[in-house]
Tab-separated table of C-alpha atoms in Angstrom:
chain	number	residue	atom	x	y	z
A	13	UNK	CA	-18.499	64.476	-5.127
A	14	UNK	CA	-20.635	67.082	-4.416
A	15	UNK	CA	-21.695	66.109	-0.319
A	16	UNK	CA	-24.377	69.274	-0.183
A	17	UNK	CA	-26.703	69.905	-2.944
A	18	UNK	CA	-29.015	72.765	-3.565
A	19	UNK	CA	-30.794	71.661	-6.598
A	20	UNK	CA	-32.491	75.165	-7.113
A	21	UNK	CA	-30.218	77.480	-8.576
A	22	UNK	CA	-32.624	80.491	-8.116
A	23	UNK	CA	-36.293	81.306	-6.479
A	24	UNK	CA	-38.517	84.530	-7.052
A	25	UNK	CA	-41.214	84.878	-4.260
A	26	UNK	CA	-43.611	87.786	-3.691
A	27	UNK	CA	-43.175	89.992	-0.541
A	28	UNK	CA	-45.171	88.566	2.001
A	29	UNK	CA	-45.245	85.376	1.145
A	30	UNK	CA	-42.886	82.156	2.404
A	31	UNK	CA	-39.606	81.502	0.764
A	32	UNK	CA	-38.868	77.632	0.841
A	33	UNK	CA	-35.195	76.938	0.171
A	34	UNK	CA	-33.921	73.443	0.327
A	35	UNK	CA	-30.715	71.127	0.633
A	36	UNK	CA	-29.677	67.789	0.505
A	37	UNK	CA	-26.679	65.897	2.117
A	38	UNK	CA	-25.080	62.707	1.302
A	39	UNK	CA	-22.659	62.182	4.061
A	40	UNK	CA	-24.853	60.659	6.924
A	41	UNK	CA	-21.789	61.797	9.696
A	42	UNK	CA	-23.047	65.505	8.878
A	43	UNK	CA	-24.551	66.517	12.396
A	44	UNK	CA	-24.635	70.331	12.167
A	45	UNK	CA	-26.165	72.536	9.432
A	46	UNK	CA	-25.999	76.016	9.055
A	47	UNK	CA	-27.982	78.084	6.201
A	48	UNK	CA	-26.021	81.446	5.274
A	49	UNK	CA	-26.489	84.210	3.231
A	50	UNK	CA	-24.652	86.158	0.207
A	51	UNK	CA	-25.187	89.363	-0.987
A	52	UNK	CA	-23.202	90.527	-4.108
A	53	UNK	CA	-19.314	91.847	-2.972
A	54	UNK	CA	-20.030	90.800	0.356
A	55	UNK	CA	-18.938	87.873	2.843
A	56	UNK	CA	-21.278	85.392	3.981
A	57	UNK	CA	-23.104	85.877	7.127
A	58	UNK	CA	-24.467	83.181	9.158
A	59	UNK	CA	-28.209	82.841	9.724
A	60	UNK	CA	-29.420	80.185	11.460
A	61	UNK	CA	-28.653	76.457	12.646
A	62	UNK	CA	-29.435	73.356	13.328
A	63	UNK	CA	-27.629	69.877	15.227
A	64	UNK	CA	-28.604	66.777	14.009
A	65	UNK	CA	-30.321	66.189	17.672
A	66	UNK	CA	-33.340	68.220	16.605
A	67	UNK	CA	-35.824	68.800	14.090
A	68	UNK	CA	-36.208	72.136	13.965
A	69	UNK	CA	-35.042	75.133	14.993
A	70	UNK	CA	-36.809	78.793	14.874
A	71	UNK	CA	-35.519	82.587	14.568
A	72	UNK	CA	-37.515	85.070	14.206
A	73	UNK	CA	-39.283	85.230	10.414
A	74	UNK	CA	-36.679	81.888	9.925
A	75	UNK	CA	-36.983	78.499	10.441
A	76	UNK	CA	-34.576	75.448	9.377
A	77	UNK	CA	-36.137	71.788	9.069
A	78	UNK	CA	-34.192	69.053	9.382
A	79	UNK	CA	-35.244	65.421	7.942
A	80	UNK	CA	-32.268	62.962	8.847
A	81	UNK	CA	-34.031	60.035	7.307
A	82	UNK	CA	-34.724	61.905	4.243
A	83	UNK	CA	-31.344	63.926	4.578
A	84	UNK	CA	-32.878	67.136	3.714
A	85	UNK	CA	-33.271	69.991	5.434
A	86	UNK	CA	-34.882	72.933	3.891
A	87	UNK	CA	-34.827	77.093	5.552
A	88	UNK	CA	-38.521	78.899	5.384
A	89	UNK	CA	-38.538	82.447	5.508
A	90	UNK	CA	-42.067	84.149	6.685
A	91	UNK	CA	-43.213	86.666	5.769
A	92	UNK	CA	-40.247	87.140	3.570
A	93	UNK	CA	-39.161	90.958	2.325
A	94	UNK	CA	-37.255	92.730	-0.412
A	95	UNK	CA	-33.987	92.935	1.815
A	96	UNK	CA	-34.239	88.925	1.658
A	97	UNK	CA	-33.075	88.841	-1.254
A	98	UNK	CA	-29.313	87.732	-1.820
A	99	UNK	CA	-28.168	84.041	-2.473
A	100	UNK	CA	-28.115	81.314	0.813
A	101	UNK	CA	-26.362	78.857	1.076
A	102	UNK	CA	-26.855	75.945	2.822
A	103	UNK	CA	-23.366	74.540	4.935
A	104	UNK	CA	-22.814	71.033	7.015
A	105	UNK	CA	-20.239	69.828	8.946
A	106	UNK	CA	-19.328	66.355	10.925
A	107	UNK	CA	-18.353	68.216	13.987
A	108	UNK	CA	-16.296	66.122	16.144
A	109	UNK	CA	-12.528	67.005	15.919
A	110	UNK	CA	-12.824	68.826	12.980
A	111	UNK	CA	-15.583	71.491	11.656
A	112	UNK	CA	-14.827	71.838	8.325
A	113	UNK	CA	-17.853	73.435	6.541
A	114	UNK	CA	-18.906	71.699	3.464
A	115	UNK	CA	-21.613	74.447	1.234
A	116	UNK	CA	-23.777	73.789	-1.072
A	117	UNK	CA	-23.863	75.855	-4.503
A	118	UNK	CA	-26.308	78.196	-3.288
A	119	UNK	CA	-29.797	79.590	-4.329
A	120	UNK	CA	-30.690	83.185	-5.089
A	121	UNK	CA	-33.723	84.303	-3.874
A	122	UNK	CA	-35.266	87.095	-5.522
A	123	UNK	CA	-38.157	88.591	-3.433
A	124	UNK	CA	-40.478	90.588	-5.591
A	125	UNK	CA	-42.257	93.789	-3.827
B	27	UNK	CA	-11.871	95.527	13.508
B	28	UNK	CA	-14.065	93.179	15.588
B	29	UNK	CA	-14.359	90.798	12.237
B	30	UNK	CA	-12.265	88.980	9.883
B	31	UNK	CA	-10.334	91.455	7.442
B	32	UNK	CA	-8.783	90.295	4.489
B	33	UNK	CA	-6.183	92.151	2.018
B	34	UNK	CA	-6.396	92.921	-0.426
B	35	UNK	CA	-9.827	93.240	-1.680
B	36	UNK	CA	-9.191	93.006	-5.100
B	37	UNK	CA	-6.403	92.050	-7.278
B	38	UNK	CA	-4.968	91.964	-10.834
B	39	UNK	CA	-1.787	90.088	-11.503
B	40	UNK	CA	-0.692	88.872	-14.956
B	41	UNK	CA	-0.384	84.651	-15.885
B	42	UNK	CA	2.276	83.599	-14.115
B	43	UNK	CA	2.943	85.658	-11.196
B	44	UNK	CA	2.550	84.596	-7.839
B	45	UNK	CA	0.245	86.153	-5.683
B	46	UNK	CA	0.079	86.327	-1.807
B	47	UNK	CA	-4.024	86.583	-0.315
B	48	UNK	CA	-4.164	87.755	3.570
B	49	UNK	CA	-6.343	87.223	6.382
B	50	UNK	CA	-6.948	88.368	9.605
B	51	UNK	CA	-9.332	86.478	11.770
B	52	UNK	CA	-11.598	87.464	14.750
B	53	UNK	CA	-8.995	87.504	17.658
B	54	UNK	CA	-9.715	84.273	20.151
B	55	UNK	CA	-10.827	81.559	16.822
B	56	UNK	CA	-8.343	79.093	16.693
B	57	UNK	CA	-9.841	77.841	13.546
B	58	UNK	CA	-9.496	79.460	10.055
B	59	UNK	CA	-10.672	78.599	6.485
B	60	UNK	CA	-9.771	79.067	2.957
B	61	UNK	CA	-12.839	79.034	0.442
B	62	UNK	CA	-12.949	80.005	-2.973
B	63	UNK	CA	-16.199	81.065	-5.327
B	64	UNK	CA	-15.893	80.986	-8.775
B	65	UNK	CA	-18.238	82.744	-11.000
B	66	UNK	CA	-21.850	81.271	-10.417
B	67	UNK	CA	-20.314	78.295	-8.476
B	68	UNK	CA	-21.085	77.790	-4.965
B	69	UNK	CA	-18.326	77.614	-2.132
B	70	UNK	CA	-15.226	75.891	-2.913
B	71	UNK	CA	-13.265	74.308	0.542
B	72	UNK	CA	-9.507	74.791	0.068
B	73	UNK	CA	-8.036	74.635	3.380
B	74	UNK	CA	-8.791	74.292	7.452
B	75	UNK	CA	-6.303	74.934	10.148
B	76	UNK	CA	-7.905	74.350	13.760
B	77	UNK	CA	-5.040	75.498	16.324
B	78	UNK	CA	-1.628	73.521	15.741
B	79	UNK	CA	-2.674	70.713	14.487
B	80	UNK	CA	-1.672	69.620	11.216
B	81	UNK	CA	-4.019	71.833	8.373
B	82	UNK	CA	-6.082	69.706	5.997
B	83	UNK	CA	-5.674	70.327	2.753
B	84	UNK	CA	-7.218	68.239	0.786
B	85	UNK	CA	-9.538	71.043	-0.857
B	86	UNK	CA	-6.007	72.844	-2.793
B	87	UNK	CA	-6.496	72.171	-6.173
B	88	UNK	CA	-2.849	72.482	-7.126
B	89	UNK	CA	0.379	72.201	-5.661
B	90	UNK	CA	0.596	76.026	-6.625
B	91	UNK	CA	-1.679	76.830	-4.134
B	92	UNK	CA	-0.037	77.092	-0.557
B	93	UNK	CA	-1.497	78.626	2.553
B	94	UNK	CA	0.170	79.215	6.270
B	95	UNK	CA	-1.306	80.392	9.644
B	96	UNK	CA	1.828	82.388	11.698
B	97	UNK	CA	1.535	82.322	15.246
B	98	UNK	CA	-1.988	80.493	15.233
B	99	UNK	CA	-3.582	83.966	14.100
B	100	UNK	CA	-3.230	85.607	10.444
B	101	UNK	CA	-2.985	83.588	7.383
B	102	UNK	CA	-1.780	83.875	3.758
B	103	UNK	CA	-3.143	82.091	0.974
B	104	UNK	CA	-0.138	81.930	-1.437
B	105	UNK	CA	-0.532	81.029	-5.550
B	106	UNK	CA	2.467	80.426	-7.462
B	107	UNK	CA	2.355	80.517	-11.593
B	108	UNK	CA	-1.331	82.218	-11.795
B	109	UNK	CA	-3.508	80.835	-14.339
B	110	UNK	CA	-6.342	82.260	-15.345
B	111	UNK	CA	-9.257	79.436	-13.879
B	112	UNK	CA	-7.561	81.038	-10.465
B	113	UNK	CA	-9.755	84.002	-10.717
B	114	UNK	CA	-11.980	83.971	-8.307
B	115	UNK	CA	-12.815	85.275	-4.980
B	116	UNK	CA	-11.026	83.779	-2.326
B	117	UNK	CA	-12.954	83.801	1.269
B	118	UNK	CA	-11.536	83.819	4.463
B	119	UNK	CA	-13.649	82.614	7.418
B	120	UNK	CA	-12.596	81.911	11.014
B	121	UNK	CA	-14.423	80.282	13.964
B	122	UNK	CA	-13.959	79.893	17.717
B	123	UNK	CA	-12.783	76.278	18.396
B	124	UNK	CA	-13.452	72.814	16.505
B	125	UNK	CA	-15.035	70.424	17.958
B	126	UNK	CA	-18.185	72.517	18.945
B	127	UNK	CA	-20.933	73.183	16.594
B	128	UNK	CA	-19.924	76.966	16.276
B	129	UNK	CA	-20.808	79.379	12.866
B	130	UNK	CA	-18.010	80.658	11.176
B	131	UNK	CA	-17.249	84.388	9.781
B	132	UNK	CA	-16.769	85.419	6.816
B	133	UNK	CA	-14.541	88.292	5.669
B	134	UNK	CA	-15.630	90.061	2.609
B	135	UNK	CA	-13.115	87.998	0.551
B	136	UNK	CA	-10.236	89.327	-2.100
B	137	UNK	CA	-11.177	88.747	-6.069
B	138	UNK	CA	-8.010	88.112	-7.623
B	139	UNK	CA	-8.643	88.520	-11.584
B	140	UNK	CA	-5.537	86.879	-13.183
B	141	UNK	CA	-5.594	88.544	-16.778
């Protein structure tokens, strides 16, 4: 029972232009999402966030969208660079007494110079 | 270290053999996580501890897999009888307190390759 999907296994985008990554939840008591990102022999790091009380929320070149209806939400990066490149993945959790992270399979973005 | 360290960063064992996985977290986070990625799969849950309550874990896919968290800090992921769909990495992440929407950290993770 896969609870967050990333349907896109990989992206290529030129340098410059956006990078649209997007995600899909099942469970509707998810009320924070959090987009990270891989690169090879590393850790994930944490890039930006989202509660289920808003819409959207903006850092820098990144910005997360969040459709509750839908259940989507979806990370744009602007202009997006070489060093973007590295697999994200896309994480919820129900909060409450519990924040167990739930990720999606990830999609590797491949930003072409 | 100001992150989450884990030991050892890579490891070999043979079929069979037990292995013990380590992990430090960022001093203060009372929670911790066990995650696993399998070649070109995504994140696997495993187990959550969140300060002394009881640790859910429903994400072990084997009563060989064990894990403990001493003194509310480090944690071992233990694997009894290795098999060889155990290789992996195994990820360690820890984050301040449950019940807030908080990020967790990642530490760079141990690959265990059981041969």
């Amino acid at each position: 029972d896969q609870q967050v999907k990333q349907n896109s296994p990989s992206l290529s985008v030129q340098e410059g232009r956006i990078s649209i990554l997007n995600c899909d939840y099942t469970n509707s008591m998810f009320d924070y999402f959090l987009w990270y990102k891989k690169y090879p022999a590393e850790g994930p790091t944490f890039l930006i966030s989202i509660s289920s009380i808003k819409d959207k929320n903006e850092d820098g070149r990144f910005t997360v969208f969040l459709n509750k209806s839908a259940k989507h939400l979806s990370l744009h990066i602007v202009p997006s660079q070489p060093g973007d490149s590295a697999v994200y993945f896309c994480a919820a959790s129900a909060g409450g007494a519990t924040n167990k992270l739930i990720f999606g399979t990830g999609t590797l973005l491949a930003v072409q110079p | 270290g100001a992150g989450v360290s884990q030991s050892p960063s890579n490891k070999v064992t043979e079929k069979g053999k037990d292995v013990e996985l380590r992990c430090d977290p960022i001093s203060g986070h009372t929670a911790l996580y066990w995650y696993r990625q399998s070649l070109g799969q995504g994140l696997e849950f495993l187990i959550y501890f969140q300060g002394n309550s009881a640790p859910d874990k429903s994400g072990l896919p084997s009563d060989r897999f064990s894990a403990e968290r001493t003194g509310g800090s480090v944690s071992t992921l233990t694997i009894q009888r290795t098999q060889q769909e155990d290789s992996a990495v195994y990820l360690c992440a820890s984050s301040f307190r449950a019940g807030m929407n908080t990020e967790a950290f990642f530490g760079q993770g141990t690959r265990l390759t059981v041969v």
